Coordinates of C-alpha atoms in Angstrom, one line a residue:
Chain H
M1 CA 1.0 13.1 -19.6
I2 CA 3.9 10.9 -20.4
F3 CA 6.3 13.2 -18.5
L4 CA 3.9 13.3 -15.5
F5 CA 3.7 9.5 -15.5
Y6 CA 7.4 8.8 -15.5
T7 CA 8.3 11.5 -13.0
A8 CA 5.6 10.4 -10.6
A9 CA 6.7 6.7 -11.1
I10 CA 10.3 7.5 -10.2
V11 CA 9.2 9.5 -7.1
A12 CA 7.0 6.6 -6.0
L13 CA 9.8 4.1 -6.4
I14 CA 12.3 6.1 -4.5
A15 CA 9.8 6.9 -1.7
T16 CA 8.7 3.3 -1.4
I17 CA 12.3 2.0 -1.2
A18 CA 13.0 4.7 1.5
V19 CA 10.0 3.4 3.4
I20 CA 11.3 -0.2 3.6
I21 CA 14.9 0.8 4.5
S22 CA 14.2 3.6 6.9
T23 CA 14.8 3.0 10.7
N24 CA 12.6 5.8 12.0
V25 CA 8.9 5.0 12.0
V26 CA 7.7 8.6 11.5
H27 CA 10.2 9.3 8.6
A28 CA 9.0 6.1 7.0
L29 CA 5.4 7.3 7.4
V30 CA 6.1 10.6 5.7
Y31 CA 7.9 8.7 2.8
L32 CA 4.8 6.5 2.5
I33 CA 2.6 9.6 2.2
I34 CA 4.9 10.9 -0.6
S35 CA 4.7 7.5 -2.3
L36 CA 0.8 7.5 -2.1
L37 CA 0.6 11.0 -3.4
S38 CA 2.8 10.2 -6.4
V39 CA 0.6 7.2 -7.1
A40 CA -2.4 9.6 -7.1
V41 CA -0.5 11.7 -9.7
I42 CA -0.1 8.6 -11.8
F43 CA -3.9 8.0 -11.5
F44 CA -4.4 11.5 -12.9
A45 CA -2.0 10.8 -15.8
L46 CA -3.9 7.6 -16.5
G47 CA -7.2 9.4 -16.8
A48 CA -8.7 8.3 -13.4
P49 CA -9.3 11.6 -11.5
F50 CA -11.8 10.1 -9.1
A51 CA -9.4 7.3 -8.1
A52 CA -6.7 10.0 -7.7
M53 CA -8.8 12.1 -5.4
L54 CA -9.8 9.1 -3.3
E55 CA -6.1 8.0 -3.1
A56 CA -5.2 11.5 -1.8
I57 CA -8.1 11.8 0.6
V58 CA -8.6 8.3 2.0
Y59 CA -5.1 6.8 1.7
A60 CA -2.8 9.7 2.2
G61 CA -5.3 11.5 4.4
A62 CA -7.3 9.2 6.6
I63 CA -5.2 6.0 6.8
M64 CA -1.9 7.7 7.3
V65 CA -3.4 10.0 10.0
L66 CA -4.5 6.8 11.7
F67 CA -1.0 5.5 11.6
L68 CA 0.4 8.8 12.9
F69 CA -2.1 8.7 15.8
V70 CA -1.0 5.2 16.8
M71 CA 2.7 6.2 16.5
M72 CA 2.0 9.1 18.9
M73 CA 0.2 6.7 21.3
L74 CA 3.0 4.1 21.3
N75 CA 5.6 6.9 21.7
L76 CA 8.5 4.8 20.3
G77 CA 11.7 6.4 21.2
Q78 CA 15.4 6.2 20.5
T79 CA 15.7 2.6 21.9
T80 CA 13.4 1.3 19.2
Q81 CA 15.4 3.1 16.6
D82 CA 18.7 1.6 17.9
E83 CA 17.1 -1.9 17.9
E84 CA 15.9 -1.3 14.4
K85 CA 19.5 -0.4 13.3
E86 CA 20.7 -3.6 14.9
W87 CA 18.1 -5.7 13.0
M88 CA 18.9 -4.1 9.6
Q89 CA 21.8 -6.4 8.8
P90 CA 22.6 -6.9 5.1
R91 CA 22.8 -10.7 5.4
L92 CA 19.1 -10.8 6.4
W93 CA 18.2 -9.0 3.2
I94 CA 20.0 -11.3 0.8
G95 CA 17.6 -14.2 0.7
P96 CA 14.3 -12.4 0.5
V97 CA 15.6 -9.9 -2.0
T98 CA 17.1 -12.5 -4.3
L99 CA 13.9 -14.6 -4.4
V100 CA 11.6 -11.6 -4.9
A101 CA 13.9 -10.2 -7.6
L102 CA 13.6 -13.6 -9.4
L103 CA 9.8 -13.2 -9.2
L104 CA 10.0 -9.7 -10.5
V105 CA 12.2 -10.7 -13.5
Q106 CA 9.6 -13.4 -14.4
M107 CA 6.7 -11.0 -14.1
T108 CA 8.5 -8.4 -16.2
N109 CA 9.3 -10.9 -18.9
V110 CA 5.6 -11.9 -19.1
L111 CA 4.5 -8.3 -19.2
L112 CA 6.9 -7.1 -21.8
T113 CA 5.4 -9.5 -24.4
Q114 CA 2.4 -7.1 -24.6
D115 CA 2.5 -4.2 -26.9
V116 CA -0.5 -1.9 -26.2
D117 CA -0.5 1.9 -25.5
L118 CA -2.6 3.4 -22.8
R119 CA -4.9 6.1 -24.1
P120 CA -5.7 8.3 -21.1
I121 CA -9.4 9.0 -21.8
E122 CA -11.0 10.3 -18.6
V123 CA -13.3 7.9 -16.8
G124 CA -15.3 10.3 -14.7
V125 CA -17.3 10.0 -11.5
L126 CA -20.6 9.4 -13.4
E127 CA -19.5 6.1 -15.0
I128 CA -18.1 4.8 -11.7
S129 CA -21.3 5.8 -9.8
V130 CA -23.5 4.1 -12.4
L131 CA -21.5 0.9 -12.0
L132 CA -21.3 1.3 -8.2
F133 CA -25.1 1.7 -7.7
G134 CA -26.0 -0.7 -10.5
P135 CA -24.3 -4.1 -10.9
W136 CA -21.9 -3.6 -7.9
L137 CA -24.5 -2.6 -5.4
L138 CA -24.2 -5.8 -3.4
A139 CA -20.4 -5.3 -3.2
V140 CA -20.9 -1.7 -1.9
E141 CA -23.2 -3.1 0.8
L142 CA -20.7 -5.7 1.7
A143 CA -17.9 -3.1 1.9
S144 CA -20.0 -1.1 4.3
M145 CA -20.5 -4.2 6.4
L146 CA -16.7 -4.8 6.3
L147 CA -16.0 -1.2 7.5
L148 CA -18.5 -1.7 10.3
A149 CA -16.8 -4.9 11.3
G150 CA -13.4 -3.2 11.2
L151 CA -14.8 -0.4 13.4
V152 CA -16.1 -2.8 16.0
A153 CA -13.0 -5.0 15.9
A154 CA -10.7 -2.0 16.2
Y155 CA -12.7 -0.6 19.2
H156 CA -12.7 -4.0 20.9
L157 CA -9.0 -4.7 20.3
A158 CA -7.7 -1.3 21.4
K159 CA -9.8 -1.2 24.5
K160 CA -8.0 -1.8 27.8
Chain S
M1 CA 1.0 11.1 -30.6
D2 CA 2.9 9.5 -27.7
F3 CA 1.1 7.4 -25.1
I4 CA 2.2 5.6 -22.0
P5 CA 2.9 1.9 -22.8
Y6 CA 0.5 -0.4 -21.0
E7 CA 3.3 -2.7 -19.8
H8 CA 5.1 0.2 -18.1
G9 CA 2.1 0.8 -15.8
L10 CA 1.9 -2.8 -14.9
I11 CA 5.6 -3.1 -14.4
L12 CA 5.5 -0.1 -12.0
A13 CA 2.7 -1.8 -10.1
A14 CA 4.8 -5.0 -10.0
I15 CA 7.9 -3.2 -8.7
L16 CA 5.9 -1.4 -5.9
F17 CA 4.3 -4.8 -5.0
V18 CA 7.7 -6.4 -4.8
C19 CA 9.1 -3.6 -2.6
G20 CA 6.2 -4.2 -0.2
L21 CA 6.9 -7.9 -0.3
V22 CA 10.6 -7.4 0.6
G23 CA 9.5 -5.2 3.5
V24 CA 7.1 -7.8 4.8
L25 CA 9.7 -10.5 4.6
T26 CA 12.7 -8.6 6.1
R27 CA 11.4 -6.2 8.7
R28 CA 10.9 -7.2 12.4
N29 CA 9.1 -4.1 13.5
I30 CA 5.4 -4.8 13.2
V31 CA 4.6 -1.2 12.2
F32 CA 6.9 -1.5 9.2
V33 CA 5.2 -4.9 8.3
L34 CA 1.8 -3.2 8.3
M35 CA 3.2 -0.3 6.2
S36 CA 4.6 -2.8 3.7
L37 CA 1.2 -4.5 3.5
E38 CA -0.3 -1.0 2.7
I39 CA 2.3 -0.6 -0.1
M40 CA 1.3 -4.0 -1.5
L41 CA -2.4 -3.2 -1.4
N42 CA -1.7 0.1 -3.1
A43 CA 0.2 -1.6 -5.9
C44 CA -2.7 -3.9 -6.5
G45 CA -5.0 -0.9 -6.8
L46 CA -2.6 0.7 -9.2
A47 CA -2.7 -2.5 -11.4
F48 CA -6.5 -2.3 -11.4
V49 CA -6.5 1.4 -12.4
V50 CA -4.0 0.7 -15.2
A51 CA -6.2 -2.1 -16.5
S52 CA -9.2 0.1 -16.3
S53 CA -7.3 2.7 -18.4
R54 CA -6.2 0.0 -20.8
W55 CA -9.8 -1.3 -21.6
Q56 CA -11.3 2.2 -21.0
H57 CA -13.8 0.8 -18.6
A58 CA -14.7 2.0 -15.1
E59 CA -14.9 -1.4 -13.4
G60 CA -11.2 -1.3 -12.6
Q61 CA -11.8 1.8 -10.6
V62 CA -14.7 0.2 -8.8
M63 CA -12.3 -2.6 -7.8
F64 CA -9.9 0.1 -6.6
L65 CA -12.6 1.4 -4.4
M66 CA -13.1 -2.0 -2.9
I67 CA -9.4 -2.3 -2.3
L68 CA -9.4 1.1 -0.6
T69 CA -12.2 -0.1 1.7
L70 CA -10.4 -3.3 2.5
A71 CA -7.2 -1.3 3.3
A72 CA -9.0 1.0 5.6
A73 CA -10.6 -1.9 7.5
E74 CA -7.4 -3.8 7.6
V75 CA -5.4 -0.9 9.0
A76 CA -7.9 -0.2 11.7
V77 CA -7.8 -3.8 12.9
G78 CA -4.0 -4.1 12.5
L79 CA -3.4 -0.9 14.5
G80 CA -5.7 -2.1 17.2
L81 CA -3.7 -5.3 17.4
I82 CA -0.4 -3.3 17.5
I83 CA -1.7 -1.3 20.4
Q84 CA -2.8 -4.4 22.3
M85 CA 0.6 -6.1 21.5
Y86 CA 2.5 -3.0 22.8
R87 CA 0.5 -3.1 26.0
R88 CA 1.2 -6.7 26.7
F89 CA 4.8 -7.1 25.6
H90 CA 6.1 -3.4 25.6
T91 CA 7.8 -4.0 22.3
V92 CA 7.0 -3.9 18.6
D93 CA 9.3 -6.8 17.7
I94 CA 7.2 -9.5 16.0
S95 CA 9.5 -12.3 17.2
V96 CA 8.1 -12.1 20.7
L97 CA 4.8 -13.4 19.4
N98 CA 6.2 -16.9 18.8
E99 CA 5.9 -17.6 22.6
M100 CA 2.2 -17.0 22.7
K101 CA 0.4 -19.8 24.4
G102 CA -3.1 -18.5 24.4

């Protein structure tokens, strides 16, 4: 489990960094899929198989396919990639990266004061379903309304 | 018996979140901005699942489900907006949007 966690974590980090520094949209998308799949492996290692399956099916499957369809519709060619290379100047990265790195150092300092081990005891579909259709029923209904609103808004916005 | 330390899971989530934040702050292509937002939402979900594993409770995973739903709705609306923007301005550069006058 521990080997699985650290390997998947390293893959996820490398793939995520490749997403934000890549200039080709489709390459970035494939790296993002790799990152999401390795996060799914991390969920397995943490004893959350249901979340891992949802991550693989909904995130890496549905949402990324949506992205891919839109990329095919837009048909961004070589000019966009050249523009992208022009925008990727190191001096633009210095400010944001410094500030965000400071935030990360602070957050890491706070987190490292804890000393608890994770015991990957599997939390299965049953426990989650009991919660989803018990105390969280209203949230599930609201999520369905949110998805409906997203559907209607996407249809309206993408219409000519 | 060796276990994964709790803070390592949270630190991984924090690093992924920060990568997404850097992407949102630096990229000018709106497609990359939307992808970085996805990375940030995914990192939040990872933090929830790590916490669910820490307290051995399923509610963190319920929250992950809510984040998943939110991400799906957000991507649908965001991609619709990208398509509309590409139709009007023929570019994916977000700096053209500062000239919008309604």
